[in-house]
mmCIF file of C-alpha atoms in Angstrom:
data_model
loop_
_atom_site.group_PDB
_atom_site.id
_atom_site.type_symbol
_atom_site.label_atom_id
_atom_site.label_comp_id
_atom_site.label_asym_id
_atom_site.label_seq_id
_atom_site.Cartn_x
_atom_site.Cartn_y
_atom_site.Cartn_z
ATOM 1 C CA UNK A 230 32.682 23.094 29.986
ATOM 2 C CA UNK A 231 35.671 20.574 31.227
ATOM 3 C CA UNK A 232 34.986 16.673 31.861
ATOM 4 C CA UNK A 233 34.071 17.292 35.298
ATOM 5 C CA UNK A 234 31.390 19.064 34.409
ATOM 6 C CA UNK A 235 29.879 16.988 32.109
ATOM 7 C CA UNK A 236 30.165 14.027 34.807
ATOM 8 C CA UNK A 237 28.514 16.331 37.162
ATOM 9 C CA UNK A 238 25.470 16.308 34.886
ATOM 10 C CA UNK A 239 25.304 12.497 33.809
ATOM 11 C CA UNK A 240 25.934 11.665 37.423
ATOM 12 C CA UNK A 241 22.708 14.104 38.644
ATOM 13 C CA UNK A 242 20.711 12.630 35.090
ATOM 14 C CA UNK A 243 21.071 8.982 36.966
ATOM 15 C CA UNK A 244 20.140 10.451 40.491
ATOM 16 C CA UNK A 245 16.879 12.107 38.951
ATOM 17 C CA UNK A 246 16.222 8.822 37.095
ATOM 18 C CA UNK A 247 16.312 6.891 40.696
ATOM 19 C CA UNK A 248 14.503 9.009 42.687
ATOM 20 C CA UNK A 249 11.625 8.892 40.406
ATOM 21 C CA UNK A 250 11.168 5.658 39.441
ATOM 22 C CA UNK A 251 7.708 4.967 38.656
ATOM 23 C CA UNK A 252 7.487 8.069 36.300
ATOM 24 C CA UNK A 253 10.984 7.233 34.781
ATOM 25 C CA UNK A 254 9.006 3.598 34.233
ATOM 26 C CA UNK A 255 5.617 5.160 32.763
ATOM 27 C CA UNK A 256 8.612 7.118 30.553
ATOM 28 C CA UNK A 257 10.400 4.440 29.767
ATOM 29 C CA UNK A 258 7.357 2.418 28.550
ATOM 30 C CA UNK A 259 5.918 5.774 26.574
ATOM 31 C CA UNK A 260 8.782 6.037 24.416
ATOM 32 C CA UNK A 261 9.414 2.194 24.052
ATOM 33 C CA UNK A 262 5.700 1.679 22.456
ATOM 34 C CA UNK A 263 6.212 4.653 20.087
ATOM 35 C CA UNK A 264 9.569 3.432 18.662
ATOM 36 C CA UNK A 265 7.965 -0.060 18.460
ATOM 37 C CA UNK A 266 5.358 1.370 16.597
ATOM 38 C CA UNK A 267 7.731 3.528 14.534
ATOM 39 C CA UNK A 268 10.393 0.356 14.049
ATOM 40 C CA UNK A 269 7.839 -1.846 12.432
ATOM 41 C CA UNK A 270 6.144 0.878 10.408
ATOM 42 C CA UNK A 271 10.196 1.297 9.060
ATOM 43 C CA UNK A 272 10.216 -2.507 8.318
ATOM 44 C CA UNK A 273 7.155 -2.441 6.304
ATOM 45 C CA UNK A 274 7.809 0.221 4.335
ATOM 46 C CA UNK A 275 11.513 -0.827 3.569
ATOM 47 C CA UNK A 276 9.631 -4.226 2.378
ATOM 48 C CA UNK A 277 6.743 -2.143 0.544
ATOM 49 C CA UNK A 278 10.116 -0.377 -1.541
ATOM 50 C CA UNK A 279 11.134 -3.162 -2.373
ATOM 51 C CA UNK A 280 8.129 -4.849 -3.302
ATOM 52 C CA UNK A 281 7.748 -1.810 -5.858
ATOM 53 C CA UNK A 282 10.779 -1.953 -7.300
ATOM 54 C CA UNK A 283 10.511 -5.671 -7.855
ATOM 55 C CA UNK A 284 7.368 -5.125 -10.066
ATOM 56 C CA UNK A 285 8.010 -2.276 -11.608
ATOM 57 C CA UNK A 286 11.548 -4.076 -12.700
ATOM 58 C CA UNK A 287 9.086 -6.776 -14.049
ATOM 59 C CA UNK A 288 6.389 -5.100 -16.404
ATOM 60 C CA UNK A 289 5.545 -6.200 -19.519
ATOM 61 C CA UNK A 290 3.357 -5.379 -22.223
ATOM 62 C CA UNK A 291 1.418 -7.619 -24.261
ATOM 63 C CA UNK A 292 1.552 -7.181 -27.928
ATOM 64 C CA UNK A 293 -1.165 -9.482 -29.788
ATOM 65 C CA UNK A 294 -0.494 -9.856 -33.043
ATOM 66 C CA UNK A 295 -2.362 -10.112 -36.131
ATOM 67 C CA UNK A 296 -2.721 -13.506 -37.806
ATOM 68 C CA UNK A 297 -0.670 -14.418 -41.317
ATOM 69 C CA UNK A 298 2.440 -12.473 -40.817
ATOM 70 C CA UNK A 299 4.895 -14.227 -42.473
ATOM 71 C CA UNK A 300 8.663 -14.925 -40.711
ATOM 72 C CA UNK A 301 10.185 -12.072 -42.044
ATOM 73 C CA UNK A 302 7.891 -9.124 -41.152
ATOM 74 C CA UNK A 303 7.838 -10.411 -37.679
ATOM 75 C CA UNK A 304 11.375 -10.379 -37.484
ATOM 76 C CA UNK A 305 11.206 -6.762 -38.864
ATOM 77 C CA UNK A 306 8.412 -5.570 -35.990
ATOM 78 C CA UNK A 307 10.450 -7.201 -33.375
ATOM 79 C CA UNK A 308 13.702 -5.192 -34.448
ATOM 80 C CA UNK A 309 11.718 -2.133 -34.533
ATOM 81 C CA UNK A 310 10.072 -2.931 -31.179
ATOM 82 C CA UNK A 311 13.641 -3.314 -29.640
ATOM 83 C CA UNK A 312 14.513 0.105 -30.915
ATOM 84 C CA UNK A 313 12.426 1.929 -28.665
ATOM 85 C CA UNK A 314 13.225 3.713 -25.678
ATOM 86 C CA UNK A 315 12.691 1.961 -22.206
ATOM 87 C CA UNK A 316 12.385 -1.674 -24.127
ATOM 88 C CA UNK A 317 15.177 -3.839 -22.467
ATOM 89 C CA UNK A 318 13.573 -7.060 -24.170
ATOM 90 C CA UNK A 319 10.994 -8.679 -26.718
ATOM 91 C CA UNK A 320 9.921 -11.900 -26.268
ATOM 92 C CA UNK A 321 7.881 -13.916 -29.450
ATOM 93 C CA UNK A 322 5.360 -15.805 -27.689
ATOM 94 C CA UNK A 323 3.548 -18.538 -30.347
ATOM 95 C CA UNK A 324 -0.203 -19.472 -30.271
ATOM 96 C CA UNK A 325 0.739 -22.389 -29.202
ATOM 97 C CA UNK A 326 2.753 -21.947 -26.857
ATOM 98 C CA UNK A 327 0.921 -19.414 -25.727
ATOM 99 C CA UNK A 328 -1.815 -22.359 -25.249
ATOM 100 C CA UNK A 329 -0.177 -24.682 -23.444
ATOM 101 C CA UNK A 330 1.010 -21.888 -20.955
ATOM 102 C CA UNK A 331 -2.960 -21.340 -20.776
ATOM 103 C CA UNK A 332 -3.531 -25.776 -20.005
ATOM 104 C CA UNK A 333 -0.611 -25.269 -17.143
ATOM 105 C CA UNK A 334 -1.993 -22.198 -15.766
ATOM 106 C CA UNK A 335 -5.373 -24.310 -15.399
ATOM 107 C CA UNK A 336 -3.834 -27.640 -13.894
ATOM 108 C CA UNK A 337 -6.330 -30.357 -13.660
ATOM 109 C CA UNK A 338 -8.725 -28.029 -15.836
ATOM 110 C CA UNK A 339 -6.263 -27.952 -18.583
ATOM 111 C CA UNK A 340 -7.378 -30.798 -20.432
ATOM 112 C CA UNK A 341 -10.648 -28.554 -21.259
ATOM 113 C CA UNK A 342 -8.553 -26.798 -24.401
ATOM 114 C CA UNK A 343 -7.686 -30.103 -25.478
ATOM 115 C CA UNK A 344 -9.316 -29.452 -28.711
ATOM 116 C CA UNK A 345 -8.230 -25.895 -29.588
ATOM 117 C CA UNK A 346 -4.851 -27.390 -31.425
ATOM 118 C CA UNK A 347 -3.614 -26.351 -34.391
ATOM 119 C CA UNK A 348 -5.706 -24.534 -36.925
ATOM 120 C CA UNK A 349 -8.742 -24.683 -34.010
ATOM 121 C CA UNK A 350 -6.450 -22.254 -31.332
ATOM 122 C CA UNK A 351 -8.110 -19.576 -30.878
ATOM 123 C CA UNK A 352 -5.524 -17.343 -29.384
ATOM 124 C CA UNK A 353 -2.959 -15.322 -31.404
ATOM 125 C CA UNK A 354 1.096 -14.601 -31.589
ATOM 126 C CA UNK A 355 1.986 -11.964 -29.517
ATOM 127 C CA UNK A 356 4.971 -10.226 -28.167
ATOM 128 C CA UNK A 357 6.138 -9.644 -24.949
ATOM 129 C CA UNK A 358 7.933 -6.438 -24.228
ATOM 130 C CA UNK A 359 9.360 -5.768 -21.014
ATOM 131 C CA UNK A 360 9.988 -2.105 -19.949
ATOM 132 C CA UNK A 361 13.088 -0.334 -17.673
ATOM 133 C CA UNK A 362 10.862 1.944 -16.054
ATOM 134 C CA UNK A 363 7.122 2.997 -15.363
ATOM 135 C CA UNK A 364 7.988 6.169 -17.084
ATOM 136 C CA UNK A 365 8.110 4.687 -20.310
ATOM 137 C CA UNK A 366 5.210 2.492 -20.126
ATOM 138 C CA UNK A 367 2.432 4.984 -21.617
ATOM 139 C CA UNK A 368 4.653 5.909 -24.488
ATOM 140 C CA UNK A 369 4.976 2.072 -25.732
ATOM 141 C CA UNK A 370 1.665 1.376 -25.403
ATOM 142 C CA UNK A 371 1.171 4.608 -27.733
ATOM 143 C CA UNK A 372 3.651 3.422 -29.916
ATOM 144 C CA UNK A 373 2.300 -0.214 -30.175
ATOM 145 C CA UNK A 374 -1.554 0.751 -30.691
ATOM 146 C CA UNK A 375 0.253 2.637 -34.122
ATOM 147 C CA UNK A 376 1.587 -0.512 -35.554
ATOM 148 C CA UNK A 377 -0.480 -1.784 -38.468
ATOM 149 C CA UNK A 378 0.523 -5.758 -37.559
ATOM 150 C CA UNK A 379 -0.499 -5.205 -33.753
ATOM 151 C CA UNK A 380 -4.187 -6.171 -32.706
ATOM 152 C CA UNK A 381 -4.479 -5.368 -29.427
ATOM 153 C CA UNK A 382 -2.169 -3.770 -26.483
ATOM 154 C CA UNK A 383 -2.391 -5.152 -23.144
ATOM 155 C CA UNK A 384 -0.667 -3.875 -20.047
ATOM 156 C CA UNK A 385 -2.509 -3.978 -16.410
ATOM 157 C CA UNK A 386 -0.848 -1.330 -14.130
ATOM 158 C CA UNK A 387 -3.335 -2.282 -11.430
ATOM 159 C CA UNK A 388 -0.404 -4.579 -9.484
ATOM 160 C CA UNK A 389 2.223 -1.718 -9.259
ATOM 161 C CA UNK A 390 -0.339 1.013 -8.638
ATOM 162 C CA UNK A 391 -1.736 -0.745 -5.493
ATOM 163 C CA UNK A 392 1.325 -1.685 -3.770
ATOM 164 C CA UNK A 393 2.401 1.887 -4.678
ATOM 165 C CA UNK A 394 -0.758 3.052 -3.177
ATOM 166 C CA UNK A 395 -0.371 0.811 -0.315
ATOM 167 C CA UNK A 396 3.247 1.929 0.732
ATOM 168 C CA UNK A 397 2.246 5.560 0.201
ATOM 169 C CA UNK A 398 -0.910 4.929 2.750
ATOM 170 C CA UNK A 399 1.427 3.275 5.177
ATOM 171 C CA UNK A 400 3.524 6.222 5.367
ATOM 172 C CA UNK A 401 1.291 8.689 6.088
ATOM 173 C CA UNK A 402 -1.003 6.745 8.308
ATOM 174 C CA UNK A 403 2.595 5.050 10.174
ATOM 175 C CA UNK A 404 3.761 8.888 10.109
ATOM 176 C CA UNK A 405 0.862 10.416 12.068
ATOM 177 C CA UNK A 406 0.225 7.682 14.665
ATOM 178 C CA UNK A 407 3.844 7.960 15.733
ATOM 179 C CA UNK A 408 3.906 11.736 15.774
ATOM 180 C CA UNK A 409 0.920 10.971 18.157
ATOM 181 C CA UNK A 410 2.600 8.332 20.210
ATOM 182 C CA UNK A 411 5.888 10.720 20.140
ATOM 183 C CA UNK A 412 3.285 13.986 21.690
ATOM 184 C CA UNK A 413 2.626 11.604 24.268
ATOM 185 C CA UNK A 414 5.771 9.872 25.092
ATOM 186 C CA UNK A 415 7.157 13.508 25.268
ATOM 187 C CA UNK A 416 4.010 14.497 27.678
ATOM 188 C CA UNK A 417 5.159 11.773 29.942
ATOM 189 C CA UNK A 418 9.021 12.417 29.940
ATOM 190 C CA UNK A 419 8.342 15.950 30.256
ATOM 191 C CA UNK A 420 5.933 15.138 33.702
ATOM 192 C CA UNK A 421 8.589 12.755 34.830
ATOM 193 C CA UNK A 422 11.317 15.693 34.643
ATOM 194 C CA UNK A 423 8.851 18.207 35.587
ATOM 195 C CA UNK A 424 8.190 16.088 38.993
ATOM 196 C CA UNK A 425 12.368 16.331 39.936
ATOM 197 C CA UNK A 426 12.446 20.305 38.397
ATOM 198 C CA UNK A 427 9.604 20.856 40.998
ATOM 199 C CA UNK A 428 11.368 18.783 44.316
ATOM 200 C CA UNK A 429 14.477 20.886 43.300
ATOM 201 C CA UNK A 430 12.771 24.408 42.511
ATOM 202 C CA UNK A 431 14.482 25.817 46.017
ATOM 203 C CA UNK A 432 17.914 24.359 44.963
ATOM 204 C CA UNK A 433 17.529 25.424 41.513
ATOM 205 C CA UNK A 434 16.610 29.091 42.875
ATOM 206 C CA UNK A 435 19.580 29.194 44.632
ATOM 207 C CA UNK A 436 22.095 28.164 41.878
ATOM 208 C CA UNK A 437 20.374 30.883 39.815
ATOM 209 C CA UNK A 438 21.112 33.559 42.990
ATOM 210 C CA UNK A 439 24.736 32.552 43.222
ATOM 211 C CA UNK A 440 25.533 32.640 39.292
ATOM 212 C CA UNK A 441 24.462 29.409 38.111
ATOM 213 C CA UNK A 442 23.742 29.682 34.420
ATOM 214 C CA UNK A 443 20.508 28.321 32.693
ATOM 215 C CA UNK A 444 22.208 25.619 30.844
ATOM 216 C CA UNK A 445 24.569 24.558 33.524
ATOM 217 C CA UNK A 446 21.486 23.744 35.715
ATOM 218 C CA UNK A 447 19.578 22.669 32.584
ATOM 219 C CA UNK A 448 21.784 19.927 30.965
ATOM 220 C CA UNK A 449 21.124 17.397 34.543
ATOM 221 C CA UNK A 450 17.516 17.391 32.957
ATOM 222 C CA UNK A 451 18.298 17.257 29.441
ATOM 223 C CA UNK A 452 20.162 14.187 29.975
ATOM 224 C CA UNK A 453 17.781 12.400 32.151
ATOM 225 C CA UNK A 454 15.527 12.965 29.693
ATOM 226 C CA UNK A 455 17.902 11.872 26.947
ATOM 227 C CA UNK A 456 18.841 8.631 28.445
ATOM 228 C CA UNK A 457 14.950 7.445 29.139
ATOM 229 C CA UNK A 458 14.548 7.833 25.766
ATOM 230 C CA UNK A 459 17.659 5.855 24.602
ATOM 231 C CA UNK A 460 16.935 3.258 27.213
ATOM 232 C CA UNK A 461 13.462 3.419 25.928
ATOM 233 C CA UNK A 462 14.561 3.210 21.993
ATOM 234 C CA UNK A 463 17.011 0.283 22.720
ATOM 235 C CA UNK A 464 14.556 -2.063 24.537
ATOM 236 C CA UNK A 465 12.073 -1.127 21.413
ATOM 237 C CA UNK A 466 14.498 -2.318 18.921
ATOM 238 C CA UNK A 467 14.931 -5.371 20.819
ATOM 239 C CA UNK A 468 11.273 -5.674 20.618
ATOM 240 C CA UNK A 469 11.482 -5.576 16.785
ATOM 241 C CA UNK A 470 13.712 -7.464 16.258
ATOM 242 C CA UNK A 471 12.426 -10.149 18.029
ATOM 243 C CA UNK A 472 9.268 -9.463 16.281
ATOM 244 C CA UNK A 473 10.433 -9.552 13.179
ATOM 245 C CA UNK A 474 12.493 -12.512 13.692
ATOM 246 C CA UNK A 475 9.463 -14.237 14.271
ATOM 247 C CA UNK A 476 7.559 -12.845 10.942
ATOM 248 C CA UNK A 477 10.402 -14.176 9.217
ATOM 249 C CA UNK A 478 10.308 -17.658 10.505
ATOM 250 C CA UNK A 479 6.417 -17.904 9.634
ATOM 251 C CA UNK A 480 7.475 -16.480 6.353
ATOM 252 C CA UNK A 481 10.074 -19.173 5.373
ATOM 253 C CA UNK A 482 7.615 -21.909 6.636
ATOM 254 C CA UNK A 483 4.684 -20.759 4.790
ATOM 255 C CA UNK A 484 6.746 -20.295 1.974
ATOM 256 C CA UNK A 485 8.070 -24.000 2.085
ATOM 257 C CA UNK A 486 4.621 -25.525 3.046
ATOM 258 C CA UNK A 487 2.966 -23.470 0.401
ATOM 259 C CA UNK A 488 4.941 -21.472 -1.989
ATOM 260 C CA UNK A 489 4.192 -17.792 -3.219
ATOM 261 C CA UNK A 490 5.878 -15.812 -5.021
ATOM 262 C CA UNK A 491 9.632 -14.168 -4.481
ATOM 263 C CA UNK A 492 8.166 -10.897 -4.710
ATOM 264 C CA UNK A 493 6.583 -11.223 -1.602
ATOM 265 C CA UNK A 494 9.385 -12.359 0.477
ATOM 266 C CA UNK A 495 10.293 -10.617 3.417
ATOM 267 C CA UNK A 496 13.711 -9.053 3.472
ATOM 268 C CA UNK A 497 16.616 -10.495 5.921
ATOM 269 C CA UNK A 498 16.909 -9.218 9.379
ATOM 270 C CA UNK A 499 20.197 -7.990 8.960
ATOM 271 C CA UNK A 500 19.300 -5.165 5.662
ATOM 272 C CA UNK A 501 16.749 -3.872 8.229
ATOM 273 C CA UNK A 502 17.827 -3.475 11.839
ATOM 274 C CA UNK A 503 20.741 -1.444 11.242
ATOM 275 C CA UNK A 504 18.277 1.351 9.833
ATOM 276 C CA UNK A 505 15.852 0.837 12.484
ATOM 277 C CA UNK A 506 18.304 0.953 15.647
ATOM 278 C CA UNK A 507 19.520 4.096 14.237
ATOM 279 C CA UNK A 508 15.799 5.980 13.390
ATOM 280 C CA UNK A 509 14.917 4.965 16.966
ATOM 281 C CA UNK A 510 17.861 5.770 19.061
ATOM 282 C CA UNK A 511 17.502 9.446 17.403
ATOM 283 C CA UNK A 512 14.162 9.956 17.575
ATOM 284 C CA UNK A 513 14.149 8.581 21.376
ATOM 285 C CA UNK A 514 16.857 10.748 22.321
ATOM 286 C CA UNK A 515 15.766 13.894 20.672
ATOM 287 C CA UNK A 516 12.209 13.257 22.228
ATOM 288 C CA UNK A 517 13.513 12.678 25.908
ATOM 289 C CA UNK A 518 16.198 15.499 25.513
ATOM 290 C CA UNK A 519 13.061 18.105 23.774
ATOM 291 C CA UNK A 520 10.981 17.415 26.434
ATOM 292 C CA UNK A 521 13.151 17.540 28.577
ATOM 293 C CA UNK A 522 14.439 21.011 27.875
ATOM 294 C CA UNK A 523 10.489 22.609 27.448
ATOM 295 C CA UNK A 524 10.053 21.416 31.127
ATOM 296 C CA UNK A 525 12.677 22.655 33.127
ATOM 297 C CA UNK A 526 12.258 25.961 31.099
ATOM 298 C CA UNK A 527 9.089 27.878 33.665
ATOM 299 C CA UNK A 528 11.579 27.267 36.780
ATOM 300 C CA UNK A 529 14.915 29.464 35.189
ATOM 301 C CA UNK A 530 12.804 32.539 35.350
ATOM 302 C CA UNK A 531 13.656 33.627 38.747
#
């Protein structure tokens, strides 16, 4: 098909558009709410990802050691400790320090341990090793629980497993309410088409009579369906950015009122949008152009 051609259709995709303007509106609106929906579901997510990664990046195990060894088998363990696969680090960790981490940790409580100094602490050296990847974690903790000098093995996987949990939950949930909101936003943009197929059914029979083939009279649809959806997937993004903009300024000033912890922190506009703008402007287009197509399809069998 030549460039005249292809303006004949855009040209007839606005016309349709215009004449039906209240269903190219209830279109319009259909689509936007889904890709809302669908943009912020992306944001969290992307956040959730990196939440994961940040804690995963920062587990430890807890090595408690047994009391009276001397300088030099500690130094010994530790080497061996370093040795093993998916250890990046080993940190020796004192009683007492170990206590007055404990005091801090407490704030105005602290001075309660006062009296567990010296020979009275009650808590014992330990070393903190910090693993690569999750996928190492059960073998250390095997390896540790062998080690005559090591008392006890502590690890709590509860953190990572929950925000895994929570990001995997998000996805599926944010996955089927938008293939809902899609089904409908589809139903609509195929009505809205299927209301300017139906004014045009005489015109369309006679294109057919006179040689007209399917797609030439199809693709005036298909992009009138196309562009609701992009119109409807660009006001959307607008939407969240604007929305997220906001979470992010409520973020910053909770975080300088209050302080929490980095991991937490919401990611900048900017590392998001670009991934959003481009989810949405596909899935509007291929929703409005799909539905598009289905409609017009009963009134080319003539």
């Amino acid at each position: 098909m030549n460039l005249s051609s292809w303006r004949f259709f855009v040209v007839h995709g606005f016309q349709n558009i215009l004449r039906n303007r209240i269903m190219s509106l209830a279109s319009v609106t259909a689509i936007m709410i889904t890709l809302i929906v669908l943009g912020l579901i992306l944001i969290v997510v992307a956040n959730l990802d990196v939440m994961v990664d940040e804690v995963e990046s920062k587990m430890e195990v807890t090595l408690f050691l047994k009391d009276g060894l001397t300088d030099q088998q500690r130094s010994m363990l530790e080497q061996d400790i370093r040795n093993w696969q998916g250890v990046y680090d080993v940190e020796f960790v004192s009683k007492h320090e170990a206590l007055e981490k404990w005091k801090r940790e407490l704030g105005d409580k602290g001075s309660l341990l006062d009296g567990y100094n010296g020979e009275n602490n009650p808590l014992p050296d330990s070393f903190l090793v910090k693993i690569e990847k999750p996928e190492y974690v059960d073998e250390v903790i095997q390896k540790a629980k062998g080690l005559y000098y090591v008392e006890e093995v502590n690890y709590s996987s509860k953190v990572v497993e929950f925000v895994e949990w929570l990001a995997r939950t998000i996805r599926i949930a944010g996955a089927g309410l938008v293939v809902i909101l899609a089904a409908v936003a589809a139903i609509i943009i195929g009505n809205t088409v299927r209301l300017t197929v139906y004014s045009r059914r005489r015109e369309i029979g006679i294109m057919k009579y006179i040689g007209a083939t399917d797609w030439f009279i199809r693709w005036p649809f298909i992009i009138e369906g196309l562009m609701l959806g992009v119109i409807g997937s660009v006001i959307a993004t607008g939407v969240v950015a604007l929305i997220y903009k906001f979470l992010l300024d409520r973020s910053s000033y909770m975080n300088l009122k209050w302080g929490y912890l980095g991991i937490f922190q919401l990611l900048p506009l900017s590392d998001v949008i670009l991934y959003v703008v481009k989810v949405c402007l596909v899935v509007g287009a291929c929703v409005g152009a799909l539905a598009s197509c289905l409609s017009i399809r009963r009134y080319l069998k003539v």
